Amino acid sequence: LSVKVCGVVMATLGGLMILLSGQLLALFGLEEGTPIADYALKWVWILGAGMPIVGVWIAFAGMLQGSGNTMASLKINGFSTLVVQIPLCWFLGYPLGLGPVGVWLGFPCAFLVKAWLGTRAYRTGTWARTGLTAGGGRRAQTVDSEHS
């Protein structure tokens, strides 16, 4: 349920960002038709379109961290950033010649990978067997019956 709620909330926010992009630019004092405003408008559209997938990742990251499986979320973030996002941003921006737009497109693509890996981590059920007890720091041996 939290994945759906986060996805819907972020989709709504992203849609509002896209619909109100002109007003957002004006809020920051950017005049329409200027080069910086054109770039900012593209960034807002890319950011807004990518918001639902960011919401999905936020839900999975929260689940992993809340269960005590913080290492899984760290590994997913590290891999997605270092192995996917940075090289993809460079590749789209420079060799493909998309410039700043290519660099910005790498962000939602990396979050797509994060959400996919978060989904896989959830489905394995190992997050349900991870955590610390209040006394002694030993791992809890509880298992969610749905994932055993």
Coordinates of N, CA, C and O in Angstrom, one line a residue:
L1 N 0.8 -1.2 0.0 CA 0.0 0.0 0.0 C 0.9 1.3 0.0 O 0.6 2.2 -0.7
S2 N 2.0 1.3 0.8 CA 2.8 2.5 0.9 C 3.4 2.8 -0.5 O 3.6 3.9 -0.8
V3 N 3.8 1.7 -1.3 CA 4.3 2.0 -2.6 C 3.3 2.7 -3.5 O 3.7 3.7 -4.2
K4 N 2.1 2.3 -3.4 CA 1.0 2.9 -4.2 C 0.8 4.3 -3.8 O 0.7 5.2 -4.6
V5 N 0.7 4.5 -2.4 CA 0.5 5.9 -1.9 C 1.6 6.8 -2.3 O 1.4 7.9 -2.8
C6 N 2.9 6.4 -2.1 CA 4.0 7.2 -2.5 C 4.0 7.5 -4.0 O 4.3 8.6 -4.4
G7 N 3.7 6.5 -4.8 CA 3.7 6.7 -6.2 C 2.6 7.7 -6.6 O 2.8 8.6 -7.4
V8 N 1.4 7.6 -6.0 CA 0.3 8.5 -6.3 C 0.6 9.9 -5.9 O 0.4 10.9 -6.6
V9 N 1.1 10.0 -4.6 CA 1.5 11.4 -4.1 C 2.5 12.0 -5.0 O 2.4 13.2 -5.4
M10 N 3.6 11.3 -5.3 CA 4.6 11.9 -6.1 C 4.2 12.2 -7.6 O 4.6 13.1 -8.2
A11 N 3.3 11.3 -8.1 CA 2.7 11.6 -9.4 C 1.9 12.9 -9.4 O 2.0 13.7 -10.4
T12 N 1.2 13.1 -8.3 CA 0.4 14.3 -8.2 C 1.3 15.5 -8.1 O 1.1 16.5 -8.8
L13 N 2.3 15.4 -7.3 CA 3.3 16.5 -7.2 C 4.0 16.8 -8.5 O 4.2 17.9 -8.9
G14 N 4.4 15.7 -9.2 CA 5.1 15.8 -10.5 C 4.2 16.5 -11.5 O 4.6 17.3 -12.3
G15 N 2.9 16.0 -11.5 CA 2.0 16.6 -12.5 C 1.8 18.1 -12.2 O 1.7 18.9 -13.1
L16 N 1.7 18.5 -10.9 CA 1.5 19.9 -10.6 C 2.8 20.7 -11.0 O 2.7 21.8 -11.5
M17 N 4.0 20.1 -10.8 CA 5.2 20.7 -11.2 C 5.2 21.0 -12.7 O 5.6 22.1 -13.2
I18 N 4.7 20.0 -13.5 CA 4.7 20.2 -14.9 C 3.6 21.3 -15.3 O 3.9 22.2 -16.1
L19 N 2.4 21.1 -14.7 CA 1.3 22.1 -15.1 C 1.7 23.5 -14.7 O 1.3 24.5 -15.3
L20 N 2.3 23.6 -13.5 CA 2.6 25.0 -13.0 C 4.1 25.4 -13.3 O 4.6 26.3 -12.6
S21 N 4.7 24.8 -14.2 CA 6.1 25.0 -14.4 C 6.4 26.5 -14.7 O 7.4 27.0 -14.3
G22 N 5.6 27.1 -15.5 CA 5.8 28.6 -15.8 C 5.7 29.4 -14.5 O 6.6 30.3 -14.3
Q23 N 4.8 29.1 -13.7 CA 4.7 29.8 -12.4 C 5.9 29.5 -11.5 O 6.3 30.4 -10.8
L24 N 6.3 28.3 -11.5 CA 7.5 28.0 -10.7 C 8.7 28.8 -11.1 O 9.5 29.3 -10.3
L25 N 8.9 28.9 -12.5 CA 10.0 29.7 -13.0 C 9.9 31.1 -12.6 O 10.9 31.8 -12.2
A26 N 8.7 31.7 -12.6 CA 8.5 33.1 -12.3 C 8.7 33.3 -10.8 O 9.2 34.3 -10.4
L27 N 8.4 32.3 -10.0 CA 8.7 32.4 -8.5 C 10.2 32.6 -8.2 O 10.5 33.2 -7.3
F28 N 11.0 32.1 -9.1 CA 12.5 32.2 -9.0 C 13.0 33.4 -9.8 O 14.2 33.5 -10.0
G29 N 12.1 34.2 -10.4 CA 12.5 35.3 -11.1 C 13.1 35.1 -12.5 O 13.8 35.9 -13.1
L30 N 12.7 33.9 -13.1 CA 13.2 33.6 -14.4 C 12.2 34.1 -15.4 O 11.0 33.7 -15.3
E31 N 12.6 34.8 -16.4 CA 11.7 35.3 -17.5 C 11.6 34.3 -18.6 O 12.7 33.8 -19.0
E32 N 10.4 34.0 -19.1 CA 10.2 33.1 -20.2 C 11.0 33.6 -21.4 O 11.1 34.7 -21.7
G33 N 11.5 32.6 -22.1 CA 12.2 32.9 -23.4 C 13.7 33.1 -23.2 O 14.4 33.1 -24.2
T34 N 14.2 33.2 -22.0 CA 15.6 33.3 -21.8 C 16.3 31.9 -21.8 O 15.6 30.9 -21.5
P35 N 17.5 31.9 -22.2 CA 18.2 30.5 -22.2 C 18.1 29.8 -20.9 O 17.9 28.6 -20.8
I36 N 18.3 30.5 -19.8 CA 18.3 29.8 -18.5 C 16.9 29.3 -18.1 O 16.7 28.2 -17.6
A37 N 15.9 30.1 -18.5 CA 14.5 29.7 -18.3 C 14.2 28.5 -19.1 O 13.4 27.6 -18.7
D38 N 14.6 28.4 -20.3 CA 14.4 27.3 -21.2 C 15.0 26.0 -20.6 O 14.4 24.9 -20.6
Y39 N 16.2 26.1 -20.1 CA 16.9 25.0 -19.5 C 16.1 24.6 -18.2 O 15.9 23.4 -17.9
A40 N 15.7 25.5 -17.4 CA 15.0 25.3 -16.1 C 13.7 24.6 -16.4 O 13.3 23.7 -15.7
L41 N 13.0 25.0 -17.5 CA 11.7 24.4 -17.9 C 11.9 23.0 -18.2 O 11.1 22.1 -17.8
K42 N 12.9 22.7 -19.0 CA 13.2 21.3 -19.4 C 13.5 20.4 -18.1 O 13.0 19.3 -18.0
W43 N 14.3 21.0 -17.2 CA 14.6 20.3 -16.0 C 13.4 20.0 -15.1 O 13.1 18.9 -14.6
V44 N 12.5 21.0 -15.0 CA 11.2 20.8 -14.2 C 10.4 19.7 -14.9 O 9.8 18.9 -14.2
W45 N 10.3 19.7 -16.2 CA 9.5 18.7 -16.9 C 10.1 17.3 -16.6 O 9.3 16.3 -16.4
I46 N 11.4 17.1 -16.8 CA 12.0 15.8 -16.5 C 11.8 15.4 -15.1 O 11.5 14.3 -14.8
L47 N 12.1 16.4 -14.2 CA 11.9 16.1 -12.7 C 10.5 15.7 -12.4 O 10.2 14.7 -11.7
G48 N 9.5 16.4 -12.9 CA 8.1 16.1 -12.7 C 7.7 14.8 -13.2 O 7.0 14.0 -12.6
A49 N 8.1 14.5 -14.4 CA 7.8 13.2 -15.1 C 8.4 12.0 -14.3 O 7.8 10.9 -14.3
G50 N 9.6 12.2 -13.6 CA 10.2 11.2 -12.9 C 9.8 11.0 -11.5 O 10.1 10.0 -10.8
M51 N 8.9 11.9 -11.0 CA 8.5 11.9 -9.6 C 7.8 10.6 -9.2 O 8.1 10.1 -8.1
P52 N 6.9 10.0 -10.0 CA 6.3 8.7 -9.5 C 7.3 7.6 -9.2 O 7.1 6.9 -8.2
I53 N 8.3 7.4 -10.0 CA 9.3 6.4 -9.8 C 10.1 6.7 -8.6 O 10.5 5.8 -7.8
V54 N 10.4 8.0 -8.3 CA 11.1 8.4 -7.1 C 10.3 8.0 -5.9 O 10.8 7.5 -4.9
G55 N 8.9 8.2 -6.0 CA 8.1 7.8 -4.9 C 8.1 6.3 -4.6 O 8.1 5.9 -3.4
V56 N 8.2 5.5 -5.6 CA 8.3 4.0 -5.5 C 9.6 3.7 -4.7 O 9.6 2.9 -3.8
W57 N 10.7 4.3 -5.1 CA 11.9 4.0 -4.5 C 11.9 4.5 -3.0 O 12.4 3.8 -2.1
I58 N 11.3 5.6 -2.7 CA 11.2 6.2 -1.4 C 10.5 5.1 -0.5 O 10.9 4.9 0.7
A59 N 9.4 4.6 -1.0 CA 8.7 3.6 -0.2 C 9.6 2.3 0.1 O 9.6 1.9 1.2
F60 N 10.2 1.8 -0.9 CA 11.1 0.6 -0.7 C 12.3 1.0 0.2 O 12.6 0.1 1.0
A61 N 12.9 2.1 0.0 CA 14.0 2.5 0.8 C 13.6 2.6 2.3 O 14.3 2.1 3.2
G62 N 12.4 3.2 2.5 CA 11.9 3.3 3.9 C 11.6 2.0 4.5 O 11.9 1.7 5.7
M63 N 11.1 1.0 3.7 CA 10.8 -0.3 4.2 C 12.1 -1.0 4.6 O 12.2 -1.6 5.7
L64 N 13.1 -0.9 3.7 CA 14.4 -1.5 4.0 C 15.0 -0.9 5.3 O 15.5 -1.7 6.2
Q65 N 15.0 0.4 5.4 CA 15.6 1.0 6.5 C 14.9 0.8 7.8 O 15.4 0.6 8.8
G66 N 13.5 0.8 7.7 CA 12.7 0.6 8.8 C 12.8 -0.8 9.4 O 12.6 -1.0 10.6
S67 N 13.1 -1.8 8.5 CA 13.3 -3.2 9.0 C 14.6 -3.4 9.6 O 14.9 -4.5 10.1
G68 N 15.5 -2.4 9.5 CA 16.9 -2.6 10.0 C 17.9 -3.0 8.9 O 19.0 -3.2 9.2
N69 N 17.4 -3.3 7.7 CA 18.2 -3.7 6.6 C 18.8 -2.5 5.8 O 18.6 -2.3 4.6
T70 N 19.5 -1.7 6.6 CA 20.0 -0.4 6.0 C 21.1 -0.7 5.0 O 21.3 0.1 4.1
M71 N 21.8 -1.8 5.1 CA 22.9 -2.1 4.2 C 22.3 -2.4 2.7 O 22.9 -2.0 1.8
A72 N 21.1 -3.0 2.7 CA 20.5 -3.2 1.3 C 20.2 -1.9 0.6 O 20.5 -1.7 -0.5
S73 N 19.6 -1.0 1.4 CA 19.3 0.3 0.8 C 20.6 1.1 0.4 O 20.7 1.7 -0.7
L74 N 21.6 1.0 1.2 CA 22.9 1.6 0.9 C 23.5 1.0 -0.4 O 24.0 1.7 -1.2
K75 N 23.5 -0.3 -0.5 CA 24.0 -1.0 -1.7 C 23.3 -0.6 -2.9 O 23.9 -0.4 -4.0
I76 N 21.9 -0.6 -2.8 CA 21.1 -0.2 -4.0 C 21.5 1.2 -4.4 O 21.7 1.5 -5.6
N77 N 21.5 2.2 -3.4 CA 21.9 3.6 -3.8 C 23.3 3.7 -4.3 O 23.5 4.4 -5.3
G78 N 24.2 3.0 -3.7 CA 25.6 3.1 -4.2 C 25.7 2.5 -5.6 O 26.3 3.2 -6.5
F79 N 25.2 1.4 -5.8 CA 25.2 0.8 -7.2 C 24.5 1.6 -8.2 O 25.1 1.9 -9.3
S80 N 23.3 2.1 -7.9 CA 22.6 2.8 -8.9 C 23.2 4.2 -9.2 O 23.2 4.6 -10.3
T81 N 23.8 4.8 -8.2 CA 24.5 6.1 -8.4 C 25.8 5.9 -9.2 O 26.1 6.6 -10.2
L82 N 26.7 5.0 -8.6 CA 28.0 4.9 -9.2 C 28.1 4.1 -10.5 O 28.9 4.5 -11.4
V83 N 27.3 3.1 -10.6 CA 27.4 2.2 -11.8 C 26.4 2.6 -12.9 O 26.6 2.4 -14.1
V84 N 25.2 3.2 -12.5 CA 24.2 3.5 -13.5 C 24.1 5.0 -13.7 O 24.3 5.4 -14.9
Q85 N 23.8 5.8 -12.7 CA 23.5 7.2 -12.9 C 24.7 8.0 -13.5 O 24.5 8.7 -14.5
I86 N 25.8 7.9 -12.8 CA 26.9 8.8 -13.3 C 27.4 8.4 -14.7 O 27.5 9.3 -15.5
P87 N 27.6 7.1 -15.0 CA 28.0 6.8 -16.4 C 26.9 7.1 -17.4 O 27.2 7.6 -18.5
L88 N 25.6 6.9 -17.0 CA 24.5 7.2 -17.9 C 24.4 8.7 -18.2 O 24.2 9.1 -19.3
C89 N 24.5 9.5 -17.2 CA 24.5 10.9 -17.3 C 25.6 11.4 -18.3 O 25.3 12.2 -19.2
W90 N 26.8 10.9 -18.1 CA 27.9 11.2 -18.9 C 27.6 10.8 -20.4 O 27.8 11.6 -21.3
F91 N 27.2 9.5 -20.5 CA 26.9 9.0 -21.9 C 25.8 9.8 -22.6 O 26.0 10.1 -23.8
L92 N 24.7 10.0 -21.9 CA 23.6 10.8 -22.6 C 24.0 12.2 -22.9 O 23.7 12.8 -23.9
G93 N 24.7 12.8 -21.9 CA 25.1 14.2 -22.1 C 26.2 14.5 -23.1 O 26.1 15.5 -23.9
Y94 N 27.2 13.6 -23.2 CA 28.3 13.9 -24.0 C 28.4 13.0 -25.3 O 28.2 13.6 -26.4
P95 N 28.7 11.8 -25.2 CA 28.8 11.0 -26.4 C 27.5 11.0 -27.3 O 27.6 11.2 -28.5
L96 N 26.3 11.0 -26.7 CA 25.1 11.1 -27.4 C 24.8 12.6 -27.8 O 23.9 12.8 -28.6
G97 N 25.5 13.5 -27.2 CA 25.3 14.9 -27.5 C 24.0 15.6 -27.1 O 23.6 16.6 -27.6
L98 N 23.4 15.0 -26.0 CA 22.1 15.6 -25.5 C 22.4 16.8 -24.5 O 21.5 17.5 -24.1
G99 N 23.6 17.0 -24.1 CA 24.0 18.1 -23.3 C 23.3 18.0 -21.9 O 23.1 16.8 -21.4
P100 N 22.9 19.1 -21.3 CA 22.3 19.1 -20.0 C 21.1 18.2 -19.9 O 20.8 17.5 -18.9
V101 N 20.3 18.2 -20.9 CA 19.1 17.4 -20.9 C 19.4 15.9 -20.8 O 18.8 15.1 -20.1
G102 N 20.5 15.4 -21.5 CA 20.9 14.1 -21.3 C 21.4 13.8 -19.9 O 21.1 12.7 -19.4
V103 N 22.1 14.7 -19.3 CA 22.6 14.5 -18.0 C 21.3 14.4 -17.0 O 21.3 13.5 -16.2
W104 N 20.4 15.3 -17.2 CA 19.2 15.2 -16.4 C 18.4 14.0 -16.6 O 17.7 13.5 -15.6
L105 N 18.3 13.4 -17.8 CA 17.6 12.2 -18.1 C 18.2 11.0 -17.3 O 17.4 10.0 -17.0
G106 N 19.4 11.1 -17.0 CA 20.1 10.0 -16.2 C 19.5 9.8 -14.8 O 19.5 8.7 -14.3
F107 N 19.0 10.9 -14.2 CA 18.4 10.8 -12.9 C 17.2 9.9 -12.8 O 17.2 9.0 -12.0
P108 N 16.1 10.2 -13.6 CA 15.0 9.3 -13.5 C 15.3 7.8 -13.9 O 14.8 6.9 -13.4
C109 N 16.3 7.7 -14.8 CA 16.7 6.3 -15.2 C 17.3 5.6 -14.0 O 17.1 4.4 -13.8
A110 N 18.1 6.3 -13.3 CA 18.8 5.7 -12.1 C 17.7 5.4 -11.0 O 17.8 4.3 -10.4
F111 N 16.7 6.2 -10.9 CA 15.6 5.9 -9.9 C 14.8 4.7 -10.4 O 14.3 4.0 -9.6
L112 N 14.7 4.5 -11.7 CA 14.0 3.3 -12.2 C 14.8 2.1 -11.8 O 14.1 1.1 -11.3
V113 N 16.1 2.1 -11.9 CA 16.9 1.0 -11.4 C 16.8 0.8 -9.9 O 16.6 -0.3 -9.4
K114 N 16.8 1.9 -9.1 CA 16.6 1.8 -7.7 C 15.3 1.2 -7.3 O 15.2 0.3 -6.5
A115 N 14.2 1.6 -8.0 CA 12.9 1.1 -7.7 C 12.8 -0.4 -8.1 O 12.2 -1.2 -7.3
W116 N 13.4 -0.8 -9.2 CA 13.5 -2.2 -9.6 C 14.2 -3.1 -8.6 O 13.8 -4.1 -8.1
L117 N 15.4 -2.6 -8.1 CA 16.2 -3.3 -7.1 C 15.5 -3.3 -5.8 O 15.5 -4.3 -5.1
G118 N 14.8 -2.2 -5.4 CA 14.0 -2.2 -4.2 C 12.9 -3.3 -4.3 O 12.6 -3.9 -3.3
T119 N 12.2 -3.4 -5.4 CA 11.2 -4.4 -5.6 C 11.8 -5.8 -5.4 O 11.2 -6.6 -4.7
R120 N 12.9 -6.0 -6.0 CA 13.6 -7.3 -5.9 C 13.9 -7.6 -4.4 O 13.7 -8.7 -3.9
A121 N 14.4 -6.6 -3.7 CA 14.8 -6.8 -2.3 C 13.6 -7.1 -1.5 O 13.6 -8.0 -0.6
Y122 N 12.5 -6.4 -1.8 CA 11.2 -6.7 -1.1 C 10.7 -8.1 -1.3 O 10.4 -8.8 -0.4
R123 N 10.8 -8.6 -2.5 CA 10.2 -9.9 -2.9 C 11.1 -11.0 -2.3 O 10.6 -12.1 -2.1
T124 N 12.3 -10.8 -2.0 CA 13.2 -11.9 -1.5 C 12.8 -12.1 0.0 O 12.9 -13.2 0.5
G125 N 12.2 -11.1 0.7 CA 11.8 -11.3 2.0 C 12.9 -11.2 3.1 O 12.6 -11.3 4.3
T126 N 14.2 -11.1 2.6 CA 15.2 -11.0 3.6 C 15.1 -9.8 4.5 O 15.6 -9.9 5.7
W127 N 14.5 -8.8 4.1 CA 14.3 -7.6 4.9 C 13.5 -7.9 6.2 O 13.7 -7.3 7.2
A128 N 12.6 -8.9 6.1 CA 11.8 -9.3 7.2 C 12.6 -10.1 8.3 O 12.1 -10.2 9.4
R129 N 13.7 -10.5 7.9 CA 14.6 -11.3 8.9 C 15.7 -10.5 9.4 O 16.6 -11.0 10.1
T130 N 15.8 -9.2 9.1 CA 16.9 -8.4 9.5 C 16.4 -7.4 10.5 O 15.3 -7.0 10.6
G131 N 17.3 -7.0 11.4 CA 17.0 -6.0 12.4 C 17.8 -6.3 13.7 O 18.4 -7.3 13.8
L132 N 17.7 -5.4 14.5 CA 18.4 -5.5 15.8 C 17.4 -5.6 17.0 O 16.4 -5.0 16.9
T133 N 17.8 -6.4 18.0 CA 16.9 -6.4 19.2 C 17.3 -5.3 20.1 O 18.4 -4.7 19.9
A134 N 16.5 -5.0 21.0 CA 16.8 -3.8 21.9 C 18.0 -4.1 22.8 O 18.7 -3.2 23.1
G135 N 18.2 -5.3 23.2 CA 19.3 -5.6 24.1 C 20.3 -6.5 23.5 O 20.0 -7.6 23.0
G136 N 21.5 -6.1 23.4 CA 22.6 -7.1 22.9 C 22.9 -6.9 21.4 O 24.0 -7.4 21.0
G137 N 22.1 -6.3 20.6 CA 22.5 -6.1 19.2 C 22.4 -7.3 18.4 O 23.1 -7.4 17.3
R138 N 21.7 -8.4 18.8 CA 21.7 -9.6 17.9 C 20.5 -9.4 16.9 O 19.6 -8.8 17.2
R139 N 20.7 -10.1 15.8 CA 19.6 -10.1 14.8 C 18.4 -10.8 15.3 O 18.4 -11.8 15.9
A140 N 17.2 -10.2 15.0 CA 16.0 -10.8 15.3 C 15.7 -11.9 14.3 O 16.1 -11.8 13.1
Q141 N 15.0 -12.9 14.8 CA 14.8 -14.1 13.9 C 13.3 -14.2 13.5 O 12.8 -15.2 13.2
T142 N 12.6 -13.0 13.4 CA 11.2 -13.0 13.0 C 11.2 -13.0 11.5 O 12.0 -12.4 10.8
V143 N 10.2 -13.7 11.0 CA 10.0 -13.8 9.6 C 8.5 -13.5 9.3 O 7.6 -14.0 9.9
D144 N 8.3 -12.6 8.3 CA 7.0 -12.3 7.8 C 6.4 -13.6 7.1 O 7.1 -14.1 6.2
S145 N 5.3 -14.1 7.6 CA 4.8 -15.4 7.0 C 4.6 -15.3 5.5 O 4.6 -16.3 4.8
E146 N 4.3 -14.1 5.0 CA 4.0 -14.0 3.6 C 5.3 -14.2 2.8 O 5.3 -14.5 1.6
H147 N 6.5 -14.0 3.4 CA 7.7 -14.1 2.6 C 8.6 -15.3 3.1 O 9.8 -15.3 2.8
S148 N 8.1 -16.2 3.8 CA 8.9 -17.3 4.2 C 8.9 -18.5 3.3 O 8.1 -18.6 2.4

